[in-house]
Short mmCIF file of C-alpha atoms and ligand atoms in Angstrom, two decimals:
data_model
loop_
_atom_site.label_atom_id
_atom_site.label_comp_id
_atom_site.label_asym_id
_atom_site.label_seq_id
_atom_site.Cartn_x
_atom_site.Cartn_y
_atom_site.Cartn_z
CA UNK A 1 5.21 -6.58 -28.27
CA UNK A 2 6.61 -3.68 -26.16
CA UNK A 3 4.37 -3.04 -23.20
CA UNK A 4 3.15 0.37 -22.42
CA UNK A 5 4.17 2.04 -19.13
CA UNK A 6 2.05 2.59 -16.51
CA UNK A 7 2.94 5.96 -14.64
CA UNK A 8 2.62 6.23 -10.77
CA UNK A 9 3.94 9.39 -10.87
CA UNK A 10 0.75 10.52 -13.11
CA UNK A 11 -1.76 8.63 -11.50
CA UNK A 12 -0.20 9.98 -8.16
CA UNK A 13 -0.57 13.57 -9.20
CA UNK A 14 -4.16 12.63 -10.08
CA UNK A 15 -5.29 10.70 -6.66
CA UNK A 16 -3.18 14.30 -5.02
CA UNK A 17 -5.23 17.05 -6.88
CA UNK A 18 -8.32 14.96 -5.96
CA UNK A 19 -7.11 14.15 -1.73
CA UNK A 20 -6.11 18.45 -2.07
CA UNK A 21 -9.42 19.32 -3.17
CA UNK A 22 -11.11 17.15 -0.54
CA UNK A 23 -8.70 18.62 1.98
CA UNK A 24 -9.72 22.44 0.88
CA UNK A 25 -13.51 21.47 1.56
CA UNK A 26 -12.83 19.77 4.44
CA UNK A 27 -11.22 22.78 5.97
CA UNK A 28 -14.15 24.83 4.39
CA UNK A 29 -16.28 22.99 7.24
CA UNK A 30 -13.43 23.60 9.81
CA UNK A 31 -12.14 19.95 9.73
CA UNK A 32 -8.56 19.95 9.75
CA UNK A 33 -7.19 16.86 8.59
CA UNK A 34 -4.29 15.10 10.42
CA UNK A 35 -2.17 12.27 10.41
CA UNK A 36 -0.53 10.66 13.48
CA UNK A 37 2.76 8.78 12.80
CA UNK A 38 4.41 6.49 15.01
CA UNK A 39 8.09 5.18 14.70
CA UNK A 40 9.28 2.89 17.36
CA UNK A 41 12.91 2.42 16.88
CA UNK A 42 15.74 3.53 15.19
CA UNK A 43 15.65 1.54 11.38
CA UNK A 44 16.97 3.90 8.93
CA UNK A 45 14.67 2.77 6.14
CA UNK A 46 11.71 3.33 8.64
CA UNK A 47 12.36 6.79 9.56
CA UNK A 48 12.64 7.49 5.72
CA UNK A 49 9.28 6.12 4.69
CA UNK A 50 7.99 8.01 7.65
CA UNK A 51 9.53 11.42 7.08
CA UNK A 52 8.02 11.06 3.10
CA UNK A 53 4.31 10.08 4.80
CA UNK A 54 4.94 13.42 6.48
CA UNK A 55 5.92 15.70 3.50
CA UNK A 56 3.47 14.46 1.39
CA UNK A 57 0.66 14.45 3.69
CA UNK A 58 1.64 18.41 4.56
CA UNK A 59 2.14 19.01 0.71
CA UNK A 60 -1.36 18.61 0.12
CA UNK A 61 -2.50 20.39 3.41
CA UNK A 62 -2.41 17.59 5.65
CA UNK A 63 -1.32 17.96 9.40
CA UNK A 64 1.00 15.80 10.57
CA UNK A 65 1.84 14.28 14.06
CA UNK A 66 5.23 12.70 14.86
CA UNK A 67 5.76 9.99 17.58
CA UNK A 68 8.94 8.80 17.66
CA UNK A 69 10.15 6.61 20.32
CA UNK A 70 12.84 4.22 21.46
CA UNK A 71 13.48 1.00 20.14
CA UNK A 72 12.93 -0.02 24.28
CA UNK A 73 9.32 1.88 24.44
CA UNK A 74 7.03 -0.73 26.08
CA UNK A 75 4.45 -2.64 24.28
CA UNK A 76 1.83 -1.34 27.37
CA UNK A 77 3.20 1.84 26.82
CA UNK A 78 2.75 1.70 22.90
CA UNK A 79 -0.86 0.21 23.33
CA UNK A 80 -1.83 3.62 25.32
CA UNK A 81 -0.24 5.52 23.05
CA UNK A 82 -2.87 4.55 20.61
CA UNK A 83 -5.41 4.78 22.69
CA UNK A 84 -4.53 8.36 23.42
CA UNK A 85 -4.76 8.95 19.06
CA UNK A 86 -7.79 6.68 18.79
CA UNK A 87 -9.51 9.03 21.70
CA UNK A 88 -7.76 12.48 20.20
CA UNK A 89 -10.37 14.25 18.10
CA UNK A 90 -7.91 16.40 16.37
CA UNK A 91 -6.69 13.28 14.47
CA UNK A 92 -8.04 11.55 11.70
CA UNK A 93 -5.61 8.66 10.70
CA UNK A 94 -2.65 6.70 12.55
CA UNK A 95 -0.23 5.26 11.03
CA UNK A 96 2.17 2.46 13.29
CA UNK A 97 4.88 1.97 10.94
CA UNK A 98 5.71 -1.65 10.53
CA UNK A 99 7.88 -3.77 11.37
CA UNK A 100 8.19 -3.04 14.96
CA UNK A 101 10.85 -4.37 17.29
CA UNK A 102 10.44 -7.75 17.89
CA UNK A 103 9.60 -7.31 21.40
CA UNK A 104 6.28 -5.68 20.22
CA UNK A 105 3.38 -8.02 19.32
CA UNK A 106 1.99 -6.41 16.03
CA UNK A 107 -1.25 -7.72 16.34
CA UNK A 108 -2.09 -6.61 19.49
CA UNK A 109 -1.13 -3.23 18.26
CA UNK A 110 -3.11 -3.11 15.05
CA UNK A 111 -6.22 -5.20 17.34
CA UNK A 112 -5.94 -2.00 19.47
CA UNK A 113 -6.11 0.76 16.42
CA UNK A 114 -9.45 2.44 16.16
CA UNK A 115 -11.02 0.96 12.48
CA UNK A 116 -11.91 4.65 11.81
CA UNK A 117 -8.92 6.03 12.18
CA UNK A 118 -6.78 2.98 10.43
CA UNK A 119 -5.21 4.57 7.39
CA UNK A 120 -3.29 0.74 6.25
CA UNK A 121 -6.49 -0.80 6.60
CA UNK A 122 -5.12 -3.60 9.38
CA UNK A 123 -7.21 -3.81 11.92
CA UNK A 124 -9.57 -6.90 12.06
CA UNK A 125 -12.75 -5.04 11.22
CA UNK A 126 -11.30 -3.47 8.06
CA UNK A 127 -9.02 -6.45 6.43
CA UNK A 128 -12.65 -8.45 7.44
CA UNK A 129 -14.93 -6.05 5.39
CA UNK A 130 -12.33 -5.93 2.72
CA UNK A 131 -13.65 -9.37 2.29
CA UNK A 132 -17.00 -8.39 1.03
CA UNK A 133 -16.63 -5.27 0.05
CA UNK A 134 -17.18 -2.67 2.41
CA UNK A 135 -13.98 -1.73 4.27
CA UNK A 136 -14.03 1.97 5.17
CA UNK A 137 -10.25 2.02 5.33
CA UNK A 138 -8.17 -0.04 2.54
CA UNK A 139 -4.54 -0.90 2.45
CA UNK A 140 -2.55 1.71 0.52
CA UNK A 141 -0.48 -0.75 -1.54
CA UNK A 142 -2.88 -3.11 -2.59
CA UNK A 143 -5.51 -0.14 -3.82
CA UNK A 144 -3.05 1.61 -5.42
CA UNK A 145 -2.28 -1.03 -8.05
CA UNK A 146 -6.02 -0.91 -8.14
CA UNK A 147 -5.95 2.84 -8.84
CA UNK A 148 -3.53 2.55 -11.78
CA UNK A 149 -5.40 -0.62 -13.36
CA UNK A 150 -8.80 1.76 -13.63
CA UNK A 151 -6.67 4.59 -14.82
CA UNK A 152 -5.49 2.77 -17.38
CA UNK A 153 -8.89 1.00 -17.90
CA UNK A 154 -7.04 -2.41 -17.76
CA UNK A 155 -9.82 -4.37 -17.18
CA UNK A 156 -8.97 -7.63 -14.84
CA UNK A 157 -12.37 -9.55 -15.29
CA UNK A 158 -11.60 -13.20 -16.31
CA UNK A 159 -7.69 -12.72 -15.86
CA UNK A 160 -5.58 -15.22 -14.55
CA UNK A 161 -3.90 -13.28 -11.96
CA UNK A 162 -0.79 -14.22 -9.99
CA UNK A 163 0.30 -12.57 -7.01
CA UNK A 164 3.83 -13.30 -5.89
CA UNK A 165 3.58 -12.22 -2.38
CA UNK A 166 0.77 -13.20 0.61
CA UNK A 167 1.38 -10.65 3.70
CA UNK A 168 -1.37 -9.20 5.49
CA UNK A 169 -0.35 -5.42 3.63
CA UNK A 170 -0.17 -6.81 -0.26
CA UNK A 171 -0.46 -10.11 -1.35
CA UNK A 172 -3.99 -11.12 0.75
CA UNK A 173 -5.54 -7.95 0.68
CA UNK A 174 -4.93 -7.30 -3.27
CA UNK A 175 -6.21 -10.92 -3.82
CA UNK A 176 -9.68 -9.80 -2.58
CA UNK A 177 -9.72 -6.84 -4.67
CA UNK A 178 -8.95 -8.26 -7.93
CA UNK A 179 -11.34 -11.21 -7.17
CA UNK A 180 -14.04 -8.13 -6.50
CA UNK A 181 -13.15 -7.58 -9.85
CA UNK A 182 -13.32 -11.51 -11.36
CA UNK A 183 -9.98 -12.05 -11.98
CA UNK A 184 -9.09 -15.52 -11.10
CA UNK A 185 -6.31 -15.34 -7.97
CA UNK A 186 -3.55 -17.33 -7.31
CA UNK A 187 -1.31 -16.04 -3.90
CA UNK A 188 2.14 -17.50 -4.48
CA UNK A 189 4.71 -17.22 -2.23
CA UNK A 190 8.28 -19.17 -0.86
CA UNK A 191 6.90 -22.33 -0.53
CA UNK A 192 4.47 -22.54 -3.64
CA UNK A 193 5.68 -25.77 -6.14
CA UNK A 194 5.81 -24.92 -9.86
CA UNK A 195 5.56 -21.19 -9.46
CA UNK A 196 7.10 -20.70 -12.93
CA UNK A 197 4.64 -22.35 -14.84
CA UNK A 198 2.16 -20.15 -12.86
CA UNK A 199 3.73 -17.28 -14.10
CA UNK A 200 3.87 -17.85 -17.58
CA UNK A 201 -0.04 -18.86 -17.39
CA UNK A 202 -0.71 -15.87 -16.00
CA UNK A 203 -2.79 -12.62 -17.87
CA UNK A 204 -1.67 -10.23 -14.74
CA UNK A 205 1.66 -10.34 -12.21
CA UNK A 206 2.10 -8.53 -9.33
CA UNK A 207 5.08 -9.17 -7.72
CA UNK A 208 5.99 -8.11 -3.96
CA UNK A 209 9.44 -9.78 -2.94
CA UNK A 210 12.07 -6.83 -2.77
CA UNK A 211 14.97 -9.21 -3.30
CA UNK A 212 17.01 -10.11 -6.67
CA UNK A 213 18.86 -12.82 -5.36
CA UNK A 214 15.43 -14.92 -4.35
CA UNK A 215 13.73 -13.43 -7.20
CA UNK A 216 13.90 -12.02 -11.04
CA UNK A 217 11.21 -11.86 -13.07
CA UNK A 218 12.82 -12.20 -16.33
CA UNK A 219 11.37 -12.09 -20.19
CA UNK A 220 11.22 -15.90 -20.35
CA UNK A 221 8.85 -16.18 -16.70
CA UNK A 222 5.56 -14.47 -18.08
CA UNK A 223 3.54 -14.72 -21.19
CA UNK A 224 3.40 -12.26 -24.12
CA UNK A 225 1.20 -9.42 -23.47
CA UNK A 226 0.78 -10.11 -19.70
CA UNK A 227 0.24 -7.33 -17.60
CA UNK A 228 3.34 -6.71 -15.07
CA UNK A 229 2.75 -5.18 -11.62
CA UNK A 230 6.35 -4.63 -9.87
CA UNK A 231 5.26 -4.05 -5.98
CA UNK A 232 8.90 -5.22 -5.56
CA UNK A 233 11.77 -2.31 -4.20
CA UNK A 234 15.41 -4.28 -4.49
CA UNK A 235 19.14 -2.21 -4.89
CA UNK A 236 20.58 -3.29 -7.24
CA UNK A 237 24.64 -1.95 -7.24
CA UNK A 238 23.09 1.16 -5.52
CA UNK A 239 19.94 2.06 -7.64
CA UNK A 240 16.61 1.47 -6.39
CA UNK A 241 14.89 -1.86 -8.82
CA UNK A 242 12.04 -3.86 -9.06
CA UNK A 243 11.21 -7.43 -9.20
CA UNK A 244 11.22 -7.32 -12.89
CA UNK A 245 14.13 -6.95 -15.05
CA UNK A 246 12.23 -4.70 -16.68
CA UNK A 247 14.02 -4.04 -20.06
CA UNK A 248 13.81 -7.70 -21.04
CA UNK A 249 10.31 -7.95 -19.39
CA UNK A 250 8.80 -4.29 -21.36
CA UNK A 251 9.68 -6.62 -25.14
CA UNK A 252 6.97 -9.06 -24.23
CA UNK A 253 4.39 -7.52 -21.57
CA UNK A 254 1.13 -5.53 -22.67
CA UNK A 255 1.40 -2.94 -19.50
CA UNK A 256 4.45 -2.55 -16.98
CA UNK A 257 4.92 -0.64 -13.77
CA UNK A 258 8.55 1.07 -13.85
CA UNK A 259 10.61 1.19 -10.13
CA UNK A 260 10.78 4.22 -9.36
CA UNK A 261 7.96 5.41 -10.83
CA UNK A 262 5.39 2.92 -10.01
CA UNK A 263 3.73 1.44 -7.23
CA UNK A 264 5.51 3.29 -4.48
CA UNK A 265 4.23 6.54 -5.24
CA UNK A 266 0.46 4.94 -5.56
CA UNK A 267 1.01 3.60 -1.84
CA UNK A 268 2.05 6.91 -0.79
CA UNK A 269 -0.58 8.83 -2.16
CA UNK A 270 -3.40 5.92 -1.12
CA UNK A 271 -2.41 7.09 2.31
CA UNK A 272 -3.22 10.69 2.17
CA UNK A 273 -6.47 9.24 0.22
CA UNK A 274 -7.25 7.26 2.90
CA UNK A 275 -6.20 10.38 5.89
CA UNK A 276 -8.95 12.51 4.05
CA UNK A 277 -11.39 9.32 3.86
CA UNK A 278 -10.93 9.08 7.93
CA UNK A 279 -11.35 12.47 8.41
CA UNK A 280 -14.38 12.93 6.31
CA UNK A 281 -15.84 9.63 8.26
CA UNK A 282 -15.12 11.57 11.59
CA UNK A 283 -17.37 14.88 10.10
CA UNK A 284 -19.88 12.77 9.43
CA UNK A 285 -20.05 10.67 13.18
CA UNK A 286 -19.76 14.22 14.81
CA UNK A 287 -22.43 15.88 12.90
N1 GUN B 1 6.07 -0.79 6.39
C1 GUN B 1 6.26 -1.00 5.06
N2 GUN B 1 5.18 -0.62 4.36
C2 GUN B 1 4.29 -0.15 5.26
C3 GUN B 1 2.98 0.39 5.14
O1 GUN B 1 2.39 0.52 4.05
N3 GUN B 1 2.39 0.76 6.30
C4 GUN B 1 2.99 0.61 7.51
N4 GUN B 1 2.33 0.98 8.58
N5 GUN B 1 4.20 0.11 7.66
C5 GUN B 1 4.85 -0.27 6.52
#
């Protein structure tokens, strides 16, 4: 079998025209959208994944505020920061980009972050609701490999699905949206025994890990016609990779995600879904 491909750059486009639509109407009824950034530090890969937030957000009409600050800004001065953004009516959606410095305590951050205005979908109330359903603000990543799964009608329901990753942005919340949807879920991660023979049970992969040297996901790992999900960004002598070493792993899946070309551009255009979603919540508390 040679496994189809599942574009993110298509399914991108789509969720865009859709987010630039809802921006156009949004501005019809003089709501501006806008995104608030904010970029303690100075990591190189940070600032990168912040300044493409930024274009594509202002691609599609999207306002953008930038907050960057020193890798020594205070964690009392970062927790009235965002109180200053949750209070600010002229924006929507914040996004803290993670990691922070290690002197920062990242929960108290996110615990601070208004729920209406939390475009990752972190904060307590929303990663709670996302347990039953009714989260106004999901995690980019996780419903973005839900996004390509529906465009490609790949239909989970009684799947064995096996997700090789368990933080608090992929792994746990993508576990509650493919159980939403009956797969069956098994959150594997560094310490899991026999994660091998879990793979090659599973119907569905999706693999988070981002390093080659830990982990491959080779041909001989998954069963034929499984459907691969590479969440995984590795370089690999210079050129950006996935988990999967995907021509070996395309002769005996059903569906793969290519890197690029994948995931990464579903998380980045979940968050300008998920700007307009905010902003259309605040319309509807102010009017
Ligand atoms: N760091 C890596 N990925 C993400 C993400 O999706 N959101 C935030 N806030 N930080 C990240």
């Amino acid at each position: 079998m040679v496994a189809r491909i599942i574009d993110g750059k298509v399914v991108a486009e789509d969720v865009k025209a859709r987010v630039k639509k809802a921006v156009d109407e949004l501005k019809a009824s003089r709501v501006q959208p806008c995104l608030a950034t904010v970029l303690v530090g100075d990591d190189p890969a940070s600032a990168t994944y912040v300044g493409s937030k930024q274009k594509d957000a202002n691609e599609v009409g999207i306002l953008t505020r930038d907050h960057r600050l020193a890798a020594t800004f205070k964690q009392s001065e970062l927790v009235e920061l965002v109180h200053l953004l949750n209070n600010d009516p002229a924006v929507h959606g914040i996004l803290v980009q993670l990691p922070l410095p290690s002197h920062i305590d990242e929960i108290e951050i996110i615990n601070v972050l208004s729920p209406l205005k939390d475009v990752d979908g972190l904060t307590p109330y929303n990663a709670g609701m996302l347990q039953n359903g009714t989260a106004l603000l999901k995690p980019c990543t996780p419903s973005g490999v839900i996004e390509l799964l529906d465009y490609y009608k790949i239909d989970v329901s009684g799947m064995d699905a096996v997700i090789v990753n368990r933080s608090n942005l992929v792994g746990k919340p993508l576990a509650f949206l493919l159980l939403e949807r009956n797969a069956t879920v098994t959150v594997c991660h560094s310490k899991t025994k026999d994660l091998d023979k879990k793979l090659r049970n599973a119907d569905l992969v999706v693999t988070a890990v981002g390093n080659r040297q830990r982990f491959t996901l080779t041909a001989d790992m998954i069963k034929e016609g499984a459907v691969i999900i590479d969440v995984g960004t590795a370089r690999v002598g210079g050129k950006l990779t996935g988990d999967a070493d995907f021509d070996s792993v395309k002769q005996k899946a059903s569906w793969i995600t290519p890197v690029p070309g994948g995931v990464g551009l579903m998380t980045r255009a979940m968050l300008l879904k998920n700007t307009v979603s905010a902003a259309s919540i605040a319309r509807e508390m102010s009017g």
